[in-house]
Structures are given as structure tokens and as C-alpha cells.
CSV table of C-alpha atoms in Angstrom, one decimal:
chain,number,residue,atom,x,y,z
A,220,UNK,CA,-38.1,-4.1,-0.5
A,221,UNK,CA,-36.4,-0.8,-0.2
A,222,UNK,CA,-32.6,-1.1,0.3
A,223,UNK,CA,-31.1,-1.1,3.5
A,224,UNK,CA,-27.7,-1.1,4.6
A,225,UNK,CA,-27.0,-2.2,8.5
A,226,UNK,CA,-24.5,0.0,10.1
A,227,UNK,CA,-22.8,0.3,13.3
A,228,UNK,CA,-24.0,3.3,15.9
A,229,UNK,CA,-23.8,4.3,19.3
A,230,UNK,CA,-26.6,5.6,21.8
A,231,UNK,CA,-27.2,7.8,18.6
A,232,UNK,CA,-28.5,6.3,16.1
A,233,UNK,CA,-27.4,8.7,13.8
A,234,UNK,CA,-23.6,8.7,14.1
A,235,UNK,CA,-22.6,6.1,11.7
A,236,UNK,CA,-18.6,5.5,13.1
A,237,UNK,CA,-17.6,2.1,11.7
A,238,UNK,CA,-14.8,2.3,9.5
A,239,UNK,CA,-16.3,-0.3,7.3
A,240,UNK,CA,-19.4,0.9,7.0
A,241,UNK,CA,-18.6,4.2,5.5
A,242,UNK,CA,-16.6,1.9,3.1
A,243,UNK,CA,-20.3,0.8,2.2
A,244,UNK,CA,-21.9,4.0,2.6
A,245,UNK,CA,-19.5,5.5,0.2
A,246,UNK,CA,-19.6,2.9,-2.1
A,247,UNK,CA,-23.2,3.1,-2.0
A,248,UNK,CA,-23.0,6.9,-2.8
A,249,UNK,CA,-20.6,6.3,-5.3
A,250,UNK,CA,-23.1,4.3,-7.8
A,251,UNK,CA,-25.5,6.8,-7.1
A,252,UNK,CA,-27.8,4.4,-5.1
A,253,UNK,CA,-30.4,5.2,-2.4
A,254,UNK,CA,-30.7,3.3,0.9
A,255,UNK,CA,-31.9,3.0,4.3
A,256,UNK,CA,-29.9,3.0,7.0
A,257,UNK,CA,-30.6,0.9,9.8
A,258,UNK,CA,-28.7,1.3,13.1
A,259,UNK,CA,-27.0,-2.0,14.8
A,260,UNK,CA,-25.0,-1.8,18.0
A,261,UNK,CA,-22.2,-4.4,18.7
A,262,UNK,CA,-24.3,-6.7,21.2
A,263,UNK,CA,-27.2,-7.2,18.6
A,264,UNK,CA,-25.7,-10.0,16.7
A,265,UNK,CA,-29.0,-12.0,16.8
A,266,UNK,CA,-30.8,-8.7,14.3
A,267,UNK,CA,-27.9,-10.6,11.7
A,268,UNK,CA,-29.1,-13.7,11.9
A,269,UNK,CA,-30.9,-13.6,8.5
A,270,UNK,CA,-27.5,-12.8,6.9
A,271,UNK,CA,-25.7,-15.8,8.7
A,272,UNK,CA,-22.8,-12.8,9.6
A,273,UNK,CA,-22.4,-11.5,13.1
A,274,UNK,CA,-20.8,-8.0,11.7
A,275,UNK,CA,-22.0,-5.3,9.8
A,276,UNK,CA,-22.0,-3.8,7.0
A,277,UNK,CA,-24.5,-6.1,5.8
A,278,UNK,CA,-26.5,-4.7,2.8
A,279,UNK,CA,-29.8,-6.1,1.7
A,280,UNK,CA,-30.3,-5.0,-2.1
A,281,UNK,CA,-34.1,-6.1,-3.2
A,282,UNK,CA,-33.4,-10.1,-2.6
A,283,UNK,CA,-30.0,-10.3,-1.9
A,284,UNK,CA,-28.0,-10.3,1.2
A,285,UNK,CA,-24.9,-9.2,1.3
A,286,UNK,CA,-22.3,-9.3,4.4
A,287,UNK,CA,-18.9,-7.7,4.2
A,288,UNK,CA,-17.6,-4.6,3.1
A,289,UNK,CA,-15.6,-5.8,0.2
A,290,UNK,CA,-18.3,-8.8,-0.9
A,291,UNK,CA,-20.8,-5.0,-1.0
A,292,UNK,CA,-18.2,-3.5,-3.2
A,293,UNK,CA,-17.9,-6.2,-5.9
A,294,UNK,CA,-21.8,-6.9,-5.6
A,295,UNK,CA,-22.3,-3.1,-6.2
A,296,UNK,CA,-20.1,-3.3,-9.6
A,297,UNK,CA,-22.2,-6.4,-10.6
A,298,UNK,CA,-25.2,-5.5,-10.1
A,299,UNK,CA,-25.0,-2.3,-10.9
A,300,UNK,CA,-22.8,-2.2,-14.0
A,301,UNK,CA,-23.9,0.7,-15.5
A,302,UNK,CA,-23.1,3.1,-12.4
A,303,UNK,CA,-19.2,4.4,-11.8
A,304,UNK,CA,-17.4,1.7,-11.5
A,305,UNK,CA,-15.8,0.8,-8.0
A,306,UNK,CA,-12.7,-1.8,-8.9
A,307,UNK,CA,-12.8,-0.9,-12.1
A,308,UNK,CA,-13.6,-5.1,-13.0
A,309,UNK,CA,-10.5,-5.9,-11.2
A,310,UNK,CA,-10.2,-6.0,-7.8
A,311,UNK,CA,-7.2,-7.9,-7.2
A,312,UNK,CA,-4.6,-4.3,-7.6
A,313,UNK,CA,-7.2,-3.3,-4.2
A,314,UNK,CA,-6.3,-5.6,-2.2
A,315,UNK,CA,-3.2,-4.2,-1.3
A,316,UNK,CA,-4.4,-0.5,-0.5
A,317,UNK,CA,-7.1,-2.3,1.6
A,318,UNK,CA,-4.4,-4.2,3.7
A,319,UNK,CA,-2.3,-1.6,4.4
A,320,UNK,CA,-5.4,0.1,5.7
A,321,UNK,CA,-5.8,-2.6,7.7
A,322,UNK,CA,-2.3,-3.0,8.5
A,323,UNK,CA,-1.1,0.1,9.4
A,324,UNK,CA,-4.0,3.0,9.0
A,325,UNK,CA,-6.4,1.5,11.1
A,326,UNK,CA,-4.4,0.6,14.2
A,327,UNK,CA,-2.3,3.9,14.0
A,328,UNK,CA,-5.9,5.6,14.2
A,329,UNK,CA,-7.2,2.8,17.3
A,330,UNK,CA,-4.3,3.4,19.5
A,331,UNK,CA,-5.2,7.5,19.0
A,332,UNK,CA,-8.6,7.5,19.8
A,333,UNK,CA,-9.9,4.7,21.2
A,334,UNK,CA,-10.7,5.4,24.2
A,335,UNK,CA,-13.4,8.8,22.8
A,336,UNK,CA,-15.5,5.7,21.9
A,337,UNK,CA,-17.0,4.6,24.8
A,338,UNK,CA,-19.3,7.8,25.6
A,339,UNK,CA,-20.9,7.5,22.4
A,340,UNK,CA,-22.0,4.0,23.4
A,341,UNK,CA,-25.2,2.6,25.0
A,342,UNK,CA,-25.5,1.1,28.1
A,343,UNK,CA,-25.6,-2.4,26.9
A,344,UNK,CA,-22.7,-2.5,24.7
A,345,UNK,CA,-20.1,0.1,26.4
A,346,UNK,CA,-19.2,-3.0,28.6
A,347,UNK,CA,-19.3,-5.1,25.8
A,348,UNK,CA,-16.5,-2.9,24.0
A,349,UNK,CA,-14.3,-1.8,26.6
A,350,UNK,CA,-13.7,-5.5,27.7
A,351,UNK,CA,-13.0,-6.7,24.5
A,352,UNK,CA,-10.8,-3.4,23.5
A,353,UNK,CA,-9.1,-3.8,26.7
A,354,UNK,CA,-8.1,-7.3,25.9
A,355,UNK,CA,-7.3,-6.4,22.4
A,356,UNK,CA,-4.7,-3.5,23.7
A,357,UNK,CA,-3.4,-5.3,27.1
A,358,UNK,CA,-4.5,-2.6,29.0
A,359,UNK,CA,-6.9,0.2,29.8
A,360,UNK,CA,-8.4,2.1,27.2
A,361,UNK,CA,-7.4,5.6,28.7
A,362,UNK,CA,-3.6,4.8,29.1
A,363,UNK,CA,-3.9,3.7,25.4
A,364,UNK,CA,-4.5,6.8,23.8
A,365,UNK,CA,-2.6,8.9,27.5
A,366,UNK,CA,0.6,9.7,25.5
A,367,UNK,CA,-1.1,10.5,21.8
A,368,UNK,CA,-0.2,13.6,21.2
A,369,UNK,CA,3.3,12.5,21.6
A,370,UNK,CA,2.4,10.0,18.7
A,371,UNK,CA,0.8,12.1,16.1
A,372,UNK,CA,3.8,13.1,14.5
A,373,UNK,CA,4.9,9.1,13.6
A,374,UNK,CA,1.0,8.3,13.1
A,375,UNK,CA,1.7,11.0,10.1
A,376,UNK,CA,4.8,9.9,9.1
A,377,UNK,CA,3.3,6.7,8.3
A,378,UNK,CA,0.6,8.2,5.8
A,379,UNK,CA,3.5,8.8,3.5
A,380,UNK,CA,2.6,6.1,0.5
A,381,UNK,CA,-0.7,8.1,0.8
A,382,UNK,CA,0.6,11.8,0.6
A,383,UNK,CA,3.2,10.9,-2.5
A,384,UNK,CA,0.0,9.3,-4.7
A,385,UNK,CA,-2.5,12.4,-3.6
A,386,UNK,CA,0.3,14.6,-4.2
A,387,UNK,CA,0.7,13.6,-7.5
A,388,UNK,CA,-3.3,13.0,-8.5
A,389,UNK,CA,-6.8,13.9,-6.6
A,390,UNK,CA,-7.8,10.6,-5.8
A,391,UNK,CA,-6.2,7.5,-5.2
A,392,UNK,CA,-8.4,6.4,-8.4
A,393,UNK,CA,-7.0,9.2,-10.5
A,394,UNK,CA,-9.0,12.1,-11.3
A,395,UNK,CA,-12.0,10.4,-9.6
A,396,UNK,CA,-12.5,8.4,-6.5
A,397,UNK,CA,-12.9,4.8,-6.4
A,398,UNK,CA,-13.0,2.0,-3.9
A,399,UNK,CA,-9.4,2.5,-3.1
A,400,UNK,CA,-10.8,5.9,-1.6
A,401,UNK,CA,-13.4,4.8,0.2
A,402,UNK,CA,-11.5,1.9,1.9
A,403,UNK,CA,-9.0,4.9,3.6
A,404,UNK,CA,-11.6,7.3,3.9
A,405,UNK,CA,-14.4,4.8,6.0
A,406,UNK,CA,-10.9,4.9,8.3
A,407,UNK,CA,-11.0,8.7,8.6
A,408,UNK,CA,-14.4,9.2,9.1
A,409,UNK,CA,-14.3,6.5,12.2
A,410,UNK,CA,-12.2,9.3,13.2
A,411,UNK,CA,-13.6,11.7,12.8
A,412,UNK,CA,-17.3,10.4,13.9
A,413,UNK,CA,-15.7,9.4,17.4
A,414,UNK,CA,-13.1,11.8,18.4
A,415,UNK,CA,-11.7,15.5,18.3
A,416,UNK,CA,-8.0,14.8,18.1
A,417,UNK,CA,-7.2,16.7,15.2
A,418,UNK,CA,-5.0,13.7,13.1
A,419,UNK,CA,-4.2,15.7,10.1
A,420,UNK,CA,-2.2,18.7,9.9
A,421,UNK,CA,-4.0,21.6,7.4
A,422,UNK,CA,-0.9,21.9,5.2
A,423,UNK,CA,-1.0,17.8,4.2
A,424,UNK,CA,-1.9,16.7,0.9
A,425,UNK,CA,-3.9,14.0,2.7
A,426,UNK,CA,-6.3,16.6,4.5
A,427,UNK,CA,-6.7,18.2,1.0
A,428,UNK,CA,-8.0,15.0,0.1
A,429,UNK,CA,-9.7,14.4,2.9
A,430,UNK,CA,-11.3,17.2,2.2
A,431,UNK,CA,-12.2,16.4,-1.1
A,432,UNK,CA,-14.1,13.2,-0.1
A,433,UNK,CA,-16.2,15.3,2.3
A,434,UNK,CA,-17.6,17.2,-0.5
A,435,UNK,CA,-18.9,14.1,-2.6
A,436,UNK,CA,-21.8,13.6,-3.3
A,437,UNK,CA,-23.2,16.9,-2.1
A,438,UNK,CA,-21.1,16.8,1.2
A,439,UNK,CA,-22.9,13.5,2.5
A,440,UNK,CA,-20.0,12.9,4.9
A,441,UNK,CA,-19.5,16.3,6.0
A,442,UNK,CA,-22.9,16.3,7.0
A,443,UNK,CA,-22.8,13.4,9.3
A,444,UNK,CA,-22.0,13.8,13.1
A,445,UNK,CA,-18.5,14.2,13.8
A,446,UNK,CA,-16.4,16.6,16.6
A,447,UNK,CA,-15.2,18.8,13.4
A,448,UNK,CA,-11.4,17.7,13.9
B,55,UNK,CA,18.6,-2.8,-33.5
B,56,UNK,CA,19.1,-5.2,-30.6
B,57,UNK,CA,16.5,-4.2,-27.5
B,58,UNK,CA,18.6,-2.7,-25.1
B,59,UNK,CA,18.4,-2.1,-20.9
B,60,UNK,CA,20.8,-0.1,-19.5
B,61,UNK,CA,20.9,-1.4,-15.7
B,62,UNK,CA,22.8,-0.2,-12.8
B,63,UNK,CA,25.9,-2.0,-11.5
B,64,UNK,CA,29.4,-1.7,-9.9
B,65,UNK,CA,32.4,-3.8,-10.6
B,66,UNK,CA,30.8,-6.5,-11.8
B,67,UNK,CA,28.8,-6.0,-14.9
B,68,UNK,CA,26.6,-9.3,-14.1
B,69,UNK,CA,25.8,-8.2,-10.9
B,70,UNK,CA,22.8,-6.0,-11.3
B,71,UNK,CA,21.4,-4.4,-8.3
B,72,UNK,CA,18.9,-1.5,-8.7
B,73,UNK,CA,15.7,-2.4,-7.4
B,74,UNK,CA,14.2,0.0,-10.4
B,75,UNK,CA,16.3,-1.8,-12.9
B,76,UNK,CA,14.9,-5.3,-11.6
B,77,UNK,CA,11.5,-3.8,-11.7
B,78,UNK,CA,12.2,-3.4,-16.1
B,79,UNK,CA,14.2,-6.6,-16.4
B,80,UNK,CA,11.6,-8.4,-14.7
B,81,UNK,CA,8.8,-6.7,-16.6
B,82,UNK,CA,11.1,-8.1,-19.5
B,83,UNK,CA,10.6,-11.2,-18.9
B,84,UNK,CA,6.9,-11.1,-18.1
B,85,UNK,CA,6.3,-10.3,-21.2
B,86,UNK,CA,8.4,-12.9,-22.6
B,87,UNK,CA,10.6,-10.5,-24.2
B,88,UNK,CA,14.6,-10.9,-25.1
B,89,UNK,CA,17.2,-8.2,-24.3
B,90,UNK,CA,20.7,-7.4,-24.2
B,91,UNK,CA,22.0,-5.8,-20.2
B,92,UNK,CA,24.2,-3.0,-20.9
B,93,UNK,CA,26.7,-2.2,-17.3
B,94,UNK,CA,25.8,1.1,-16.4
B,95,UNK,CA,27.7,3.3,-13.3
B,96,UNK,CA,26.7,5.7,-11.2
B,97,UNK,CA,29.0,8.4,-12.5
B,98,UNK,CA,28.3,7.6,-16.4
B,99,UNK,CA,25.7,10.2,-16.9
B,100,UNK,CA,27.1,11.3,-20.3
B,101,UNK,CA,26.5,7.4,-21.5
B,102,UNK,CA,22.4,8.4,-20.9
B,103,UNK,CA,22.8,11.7,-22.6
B,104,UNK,CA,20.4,10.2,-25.5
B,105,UNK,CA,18.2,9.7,-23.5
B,106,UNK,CA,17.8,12.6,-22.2
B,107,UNK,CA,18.1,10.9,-18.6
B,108,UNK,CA,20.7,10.6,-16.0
B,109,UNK,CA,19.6,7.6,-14.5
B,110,UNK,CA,19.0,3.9,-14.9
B,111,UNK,CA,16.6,1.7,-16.0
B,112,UNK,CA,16.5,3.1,-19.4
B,113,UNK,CA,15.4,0.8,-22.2
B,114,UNK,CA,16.2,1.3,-26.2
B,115,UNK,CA,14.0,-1.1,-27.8
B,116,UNK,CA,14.0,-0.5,-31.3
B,117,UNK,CA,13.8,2.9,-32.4
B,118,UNK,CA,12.0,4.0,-28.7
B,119,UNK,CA,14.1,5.3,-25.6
B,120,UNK,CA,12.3,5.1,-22.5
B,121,UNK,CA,13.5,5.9,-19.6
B,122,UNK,CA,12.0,5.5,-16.5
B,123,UNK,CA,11.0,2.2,-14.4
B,124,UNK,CA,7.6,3.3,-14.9
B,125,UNK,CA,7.4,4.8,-18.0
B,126,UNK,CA,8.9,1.9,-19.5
B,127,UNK,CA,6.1,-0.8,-17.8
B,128,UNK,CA,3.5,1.7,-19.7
B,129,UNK,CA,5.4,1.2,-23.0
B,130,UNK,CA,5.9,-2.6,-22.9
B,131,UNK,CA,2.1,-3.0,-22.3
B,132,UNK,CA,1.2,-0.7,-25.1
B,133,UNK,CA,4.0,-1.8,-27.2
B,134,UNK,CA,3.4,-5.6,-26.6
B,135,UNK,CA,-0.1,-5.7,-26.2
B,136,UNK,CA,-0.4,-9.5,-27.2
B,137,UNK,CA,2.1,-10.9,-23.9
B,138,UNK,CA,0.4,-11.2,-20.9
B,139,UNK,CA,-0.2,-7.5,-19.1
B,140,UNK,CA,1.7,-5.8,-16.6
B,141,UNK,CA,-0.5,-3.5,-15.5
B,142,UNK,CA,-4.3,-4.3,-16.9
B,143,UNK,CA,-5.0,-1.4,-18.6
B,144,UNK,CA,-4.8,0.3,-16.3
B,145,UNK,CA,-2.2,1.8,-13.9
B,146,UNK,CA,-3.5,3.8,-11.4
B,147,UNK,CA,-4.3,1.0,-9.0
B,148,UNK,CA,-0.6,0.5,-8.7
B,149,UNK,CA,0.8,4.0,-7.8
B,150,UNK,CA,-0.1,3.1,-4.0
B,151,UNK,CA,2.0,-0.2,-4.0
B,152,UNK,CA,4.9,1.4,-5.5
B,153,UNK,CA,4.3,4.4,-2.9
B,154,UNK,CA,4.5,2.2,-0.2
B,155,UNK,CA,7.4,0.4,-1.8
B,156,UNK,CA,9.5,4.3,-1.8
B,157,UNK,CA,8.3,5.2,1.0
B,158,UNK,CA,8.4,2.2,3.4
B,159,UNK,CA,10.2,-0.5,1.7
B,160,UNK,CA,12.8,0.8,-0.3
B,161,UNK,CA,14.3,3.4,2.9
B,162,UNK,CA,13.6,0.2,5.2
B,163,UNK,CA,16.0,-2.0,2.9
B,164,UNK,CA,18.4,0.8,2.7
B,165,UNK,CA,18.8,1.3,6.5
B,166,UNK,CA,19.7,-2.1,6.9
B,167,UNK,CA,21.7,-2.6,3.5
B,168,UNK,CA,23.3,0.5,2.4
B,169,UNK,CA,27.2,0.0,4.1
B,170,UNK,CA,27.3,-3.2,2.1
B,171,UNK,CA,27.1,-1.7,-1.3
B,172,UNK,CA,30.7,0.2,-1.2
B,173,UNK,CA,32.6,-2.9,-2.0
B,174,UNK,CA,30.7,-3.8,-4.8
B,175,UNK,CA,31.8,-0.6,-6.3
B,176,UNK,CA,34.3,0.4,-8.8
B,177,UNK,CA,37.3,3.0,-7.9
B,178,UNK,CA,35.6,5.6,-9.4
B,179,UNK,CA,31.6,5.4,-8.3
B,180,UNK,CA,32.8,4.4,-5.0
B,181,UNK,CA,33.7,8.2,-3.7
B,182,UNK,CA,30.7,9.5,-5.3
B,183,UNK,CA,28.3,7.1,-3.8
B,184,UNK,CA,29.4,6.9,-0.1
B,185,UNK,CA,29.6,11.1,-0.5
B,186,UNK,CA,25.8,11.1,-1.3
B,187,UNK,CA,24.5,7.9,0.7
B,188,UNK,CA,26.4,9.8,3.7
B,189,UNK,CA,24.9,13.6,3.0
B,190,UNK,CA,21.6,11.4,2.9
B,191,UNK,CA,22.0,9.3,6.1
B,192,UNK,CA,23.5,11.9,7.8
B,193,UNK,CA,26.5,10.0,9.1
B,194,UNK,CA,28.9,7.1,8.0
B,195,UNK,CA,27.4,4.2,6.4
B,196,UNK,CA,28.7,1.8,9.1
B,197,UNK,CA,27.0,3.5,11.8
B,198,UNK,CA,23.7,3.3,8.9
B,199,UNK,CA,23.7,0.1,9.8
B,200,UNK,CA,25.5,-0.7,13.0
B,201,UNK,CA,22.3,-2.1,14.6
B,202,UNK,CA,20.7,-3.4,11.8
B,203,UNK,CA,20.0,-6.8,13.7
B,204,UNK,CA,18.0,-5.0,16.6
B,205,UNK,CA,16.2,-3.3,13.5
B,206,UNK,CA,15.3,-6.0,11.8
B,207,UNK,CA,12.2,-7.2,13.9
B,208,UNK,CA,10.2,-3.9,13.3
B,209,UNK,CA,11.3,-4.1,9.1
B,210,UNK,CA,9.8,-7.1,9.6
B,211,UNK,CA,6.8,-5.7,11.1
B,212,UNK,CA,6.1,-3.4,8.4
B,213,UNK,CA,6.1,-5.7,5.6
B,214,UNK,CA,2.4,-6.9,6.9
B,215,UNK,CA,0.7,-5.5,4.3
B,216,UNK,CA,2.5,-7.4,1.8
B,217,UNK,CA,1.6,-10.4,4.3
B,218,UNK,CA,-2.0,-10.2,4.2
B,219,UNK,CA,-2.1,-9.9,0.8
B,220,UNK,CA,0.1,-13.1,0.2
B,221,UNK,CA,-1.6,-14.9,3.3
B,222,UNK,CA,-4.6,-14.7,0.4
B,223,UNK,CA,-2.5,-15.5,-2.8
B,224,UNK,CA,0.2,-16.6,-4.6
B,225,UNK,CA,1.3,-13.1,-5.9
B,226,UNK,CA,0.3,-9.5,-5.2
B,227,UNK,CA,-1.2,-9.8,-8.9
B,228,UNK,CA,-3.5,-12.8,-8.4
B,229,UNK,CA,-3.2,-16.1,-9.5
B,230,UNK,CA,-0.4,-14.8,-11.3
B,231,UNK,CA,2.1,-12.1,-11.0
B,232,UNK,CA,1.8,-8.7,-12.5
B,233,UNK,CA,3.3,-5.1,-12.5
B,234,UNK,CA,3.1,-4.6,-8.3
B,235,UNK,CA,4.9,-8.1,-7.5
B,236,UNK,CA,7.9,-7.1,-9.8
B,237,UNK,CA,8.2,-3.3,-8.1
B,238,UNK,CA,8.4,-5.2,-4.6
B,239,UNK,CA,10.5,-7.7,-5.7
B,240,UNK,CA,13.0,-5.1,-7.3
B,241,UNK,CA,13.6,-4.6,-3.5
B,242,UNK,CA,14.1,-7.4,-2.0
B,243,UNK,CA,16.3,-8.3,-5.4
B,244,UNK,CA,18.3,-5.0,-4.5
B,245,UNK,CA,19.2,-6.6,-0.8
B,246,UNK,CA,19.8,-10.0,-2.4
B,247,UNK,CA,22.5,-8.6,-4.9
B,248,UNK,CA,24.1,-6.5,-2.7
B,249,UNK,CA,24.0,-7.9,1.3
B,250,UNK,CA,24.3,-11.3,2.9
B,251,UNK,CA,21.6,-10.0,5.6
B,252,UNK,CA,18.8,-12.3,6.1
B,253,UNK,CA,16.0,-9.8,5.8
B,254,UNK,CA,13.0,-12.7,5.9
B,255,UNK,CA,12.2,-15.4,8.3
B,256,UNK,CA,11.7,-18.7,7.0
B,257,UNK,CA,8.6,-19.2,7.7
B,258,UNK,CA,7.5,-15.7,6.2
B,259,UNK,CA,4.2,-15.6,3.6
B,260,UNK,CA,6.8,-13.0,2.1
B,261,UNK,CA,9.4,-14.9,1.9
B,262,UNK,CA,7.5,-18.0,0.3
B,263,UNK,CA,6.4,-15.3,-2.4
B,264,UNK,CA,9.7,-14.1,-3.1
B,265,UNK,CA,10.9,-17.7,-3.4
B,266,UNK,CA,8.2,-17.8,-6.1
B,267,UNK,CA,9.3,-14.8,-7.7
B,268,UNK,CA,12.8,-16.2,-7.8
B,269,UNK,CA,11.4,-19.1,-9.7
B,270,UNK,CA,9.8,-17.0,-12.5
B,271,UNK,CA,11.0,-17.4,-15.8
B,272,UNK,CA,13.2,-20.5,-15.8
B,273,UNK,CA,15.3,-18.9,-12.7
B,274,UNK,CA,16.4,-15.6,-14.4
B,275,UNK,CA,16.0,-13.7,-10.4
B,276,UNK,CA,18.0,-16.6,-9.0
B,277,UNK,CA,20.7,-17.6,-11.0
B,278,UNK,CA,21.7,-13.8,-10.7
B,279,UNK,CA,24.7,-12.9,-8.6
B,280,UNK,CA,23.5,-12.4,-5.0
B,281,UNK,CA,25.0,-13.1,-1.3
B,282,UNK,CA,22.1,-16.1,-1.1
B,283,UNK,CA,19.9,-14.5,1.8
């Protein structure tokens, strides 16, 4: 069975945007394995049925099925031993780069561009995701994101802890990328993949980086669909 | 010769209170390793002068000076390799936690903290230190902190990350502590010595792990001087 890696899309099947699938996709890059990619949209839980998960990433390696971005990471590093290593045979020091991503990165980035989502969905799930959004934020998705350009300069304020360890080193693994990477980088390519507002200024050491991660692998995320921002 | 930490501290030479110096005396006693505190002032830079430093922690241990809360983790691991590790092998991982710490943390504490510090002071670090906490601040330290209480919900807010992470386990390190609980704690151990300003909630995740930390090593955190909040 070829490898396959579910991922969230929109009406194109193309544009990859979930920030935890590019965690994946990275990852997968990263130990320098092929895959498949096979579009899932937010209604089709019942397509994730086999992997008793209603979410994706889910990754199906030969006979395994693996749900969850960060179960794929430490699979990857099992599995695949003799590939760059991802957590480095300790993930435990990751977990708190992944929860301040989660924390802070990730909601700073929602309330800036939520509400460039919706076009890029289907008919069946746009509903689907502006309710639930909507409920999420307490109110519309376009008075969300109405005042963002007020907000950019605290939204970048906050990427401080990132910009003092890229301005001292390449990666946030050193001189090479790990998963510590890819866990901030799956949230600036859901950026990116969705919306036009530019988030990083061109003089920050995190765009340099961002940068950076854009060229891996041959420029595999450059070369995905984004707005260019 | 007798290993040696020169630590930061104002009229009272038991009352340590640099959050850097806790992160060495802590990483001390992780690796189960005696030492003697020698009372160090902001204005003594000549006393450092072997060193080659001007500020505190700096650790003589045997015939090695290391200066540097950082530098001197790196050389107790290396040094010591037999006591249980305070960074794995490997330190990059840890560079974002302490970034966060300087850059989120540590100025959060400081806004809420820093008019508090003054008394503890001697007659002649006094001067210098409200000269350069004001040129910092940009005003008096008691308007610093003159709404410190209506501040305190959002600090509390931004300690999430660290929440998440402890919502999961016991210490930032695992099962166990290592390198990143003690650069956090150095923080919180900074408030402690120096304010009676409740920074945690009782029924904080953060505040049951610091309670944890204070129980480390037979009490040494908790028997310290400190205002008990």
C-alpha cells in the first residue's frame, strides 16, 4: 500500500491549509519519505472511520494507521530511524514549543485571518465552519478579523521567544530544522495557504526563517497554493 | 578549593533573588552537588573581575570559572556526567523555553514586581538600581507597578503554555524535572524572594508545579527567604 497521508482542503483539493497537516507534511519531507496525499474536508468524518479519529492528519504507513500530528512525528522517528531525526529520541523538551504554538501562535494567527477561510471552502462545509468558528469567537467571522491591521503590530510582538532563538541560530533545531520547526511553520503556512494579510514584516528574523523553511526540500512549501503574503 | 556560586543579593546575604542565579543553584542541586553561596551586589563588579564577567551566576568550581546561567548548565552536565542530566545531551531544545522565559516571563514578573525590590537593597546598590530599573521602565517604579492587581489576570493569561504543558505532567522535563523547569522556576523564585504579590491562583496547574519545585531537594527553594506568596 502506497503511503498516504489525509489532509485538510477546501473546494481545491490542492491547497493543503491545516496547520497540522503541514506539521505532517513537513515531517514527512523531513525523513525524506514519499506519500500520497489525499484531500478530506471538515464534514467527511465518516472517510476516518478506519482510523477510529474524526481529525486529520491521519497517516497510513504500509499497515499502520496513524492519527495525530504529534503520534506521526514520533511514529516517523520509530519507524524510520535511520532518516533525520525529528525529536531527536526525546520529545518531552517539544512539548513546550508545541504549546505555545498552540497557546499563543495559533490563536494570534485565527483572530487575523479567519474569516479569508470561508471562500476557499465547499458548499457543504462552509456552513459547517462558519457556525462552529462563529461559536468559537462569540461573534461573526468578519468583525473578528475587522480591526486586524490594528493588531499586527502586538500579533508580532508576541513572536519574540521566536525571533531571539532564530536570531541567534537558523532553526529552532540548530543549524537544521526539526520538529520544533515544523510545529510553527504548519502555523504559518495555514497562513499563508488561506489569506493575503502580510503577518511578517521583511526585516524580522522570523521571515528570514520563514523563508528558509520555504526552501526545504526543493521549495515543497513554496510551491503549494498560497496568496504570496 | 571549595565549589563556589557567586549569587546576587541585597542586604541580606541569605536572601538570594536572581532568577538566573536560582536557575545555577538549582541546577546544583539536581545534580546532587554541594557548594558554598558567596553574597554578591549589584555594584561589586571588580569582585567578578576573574572572571572576566560583570554579572552574576558565576560558579568557581575547582580550578573552572564559568560564568553564565547557561554556560554553567553546559559545564555541570559535561563535568558531572554520572548525576542525573540537565539538559540531555543536548541543549538546543531548550533555547525556546528560556526565550519565552526573557521574553514573556521574566518582563511579566518584572512589571508586577520591580518597586518591591528597593528595600531589600543595600545603601549603596540601592541608587544604582532604581537609576537603571527607572531609565528601563521609563518612569518611577511605583507607577511600574501601581496597577499591578488589574494586570495580574492577563500575566496570568500568558503563563498557558506552561499550563498545557503541566496539565500533561508533573514537570516541564517529564516525569522528572530537568534544565527548562529550573529556568522557569528561577522566575517565579525571583518574585517569591523579593514580593508578597500572589502571582498564582490556587487552583493553577502552575502553581501545583511550582509547589513541586519548592519541594525538590529536601526543601532547599522553600526554606529560602521569601514573602510566602
Amino acid at each position: 500500500m502506497a503511503r498516504q497521508l489525509y489532509e485538510l482542503c477546501g473546494s481545491d483539493p490542492v491547497r493543503v491549509f491545516s496547520p497540522f497537516c503541514w506539521r505532517s507534511r513537513m515531517a514527512l519531507a523531513h525523513k525524506a519519505l514519499d506519500f500520497e496525499s489525499v484531500p478530506w474536508r471538515f464534514t467527511e468524518t465518516d472517510r476516518l472511520a478506519f482510523a477510529s479519529h474524526d481529525k486529520v492528519p491521519v497517516l497510513v504507513d504500509g499497515d499502520r494507521v496513524v492519527a495525530d500530528s504529534w503520534a506521526i512525528a514520533q511514529h516517523l522517528d520509530e519507524a524510520y530511524p535511520e532518516s533525520p531525526s525529528l525529536l531527536h529520541g526525546r520529545p518531552v523538551p517539544y512539548r513546550f514549543v508545541a504549546a505555545w504554538n498552540d497557546a499563543v501562535l495559533q490563536p494570534g494567527i485565527a483572530w487575523l485571518i479567519v474569516s479569508d477561510i470561508p471562500p476557499l471552502l465547499g458548499e457543504t462545509e462552509r456552513p459547517y465552519f462558519i457556525q462552529s468558528r462563529e461559536k468559537r469567537f462569540g461573534r461573526p467571522l468578519d468583525q473578528v478579523t475587522a480591526d486586524r491591521e490594528t493588531r499586527l503590530p502586538a500579533f508580532r510582538t508576541a513572536l519574540q521567544p521566536l525571533r531571539i532563538v532564530l536570531g541567534a541560530q537558523p532553526f529552532l533545531g540548530g543549524d537544521t530544522p526539526d520538529y520544533a520547526d515544523h510545529v510553527v511553520f504548519g502555523s504559518f503556512m495555514w497562513a499563508r495557504s488561506t489569506s493575503s494579510l502580510k503577518l511578517l514584516e521583511e526585516s524580522d528574523a522570523v521571515r528570514a526563517w520563514r523563508e528558509r523553511m520555504l526552501d526545504l526540500h526543493g521549495g515543497m512549501a513554496r510551491r503549494a497554493p498560497c496568496f504570496g503574503a
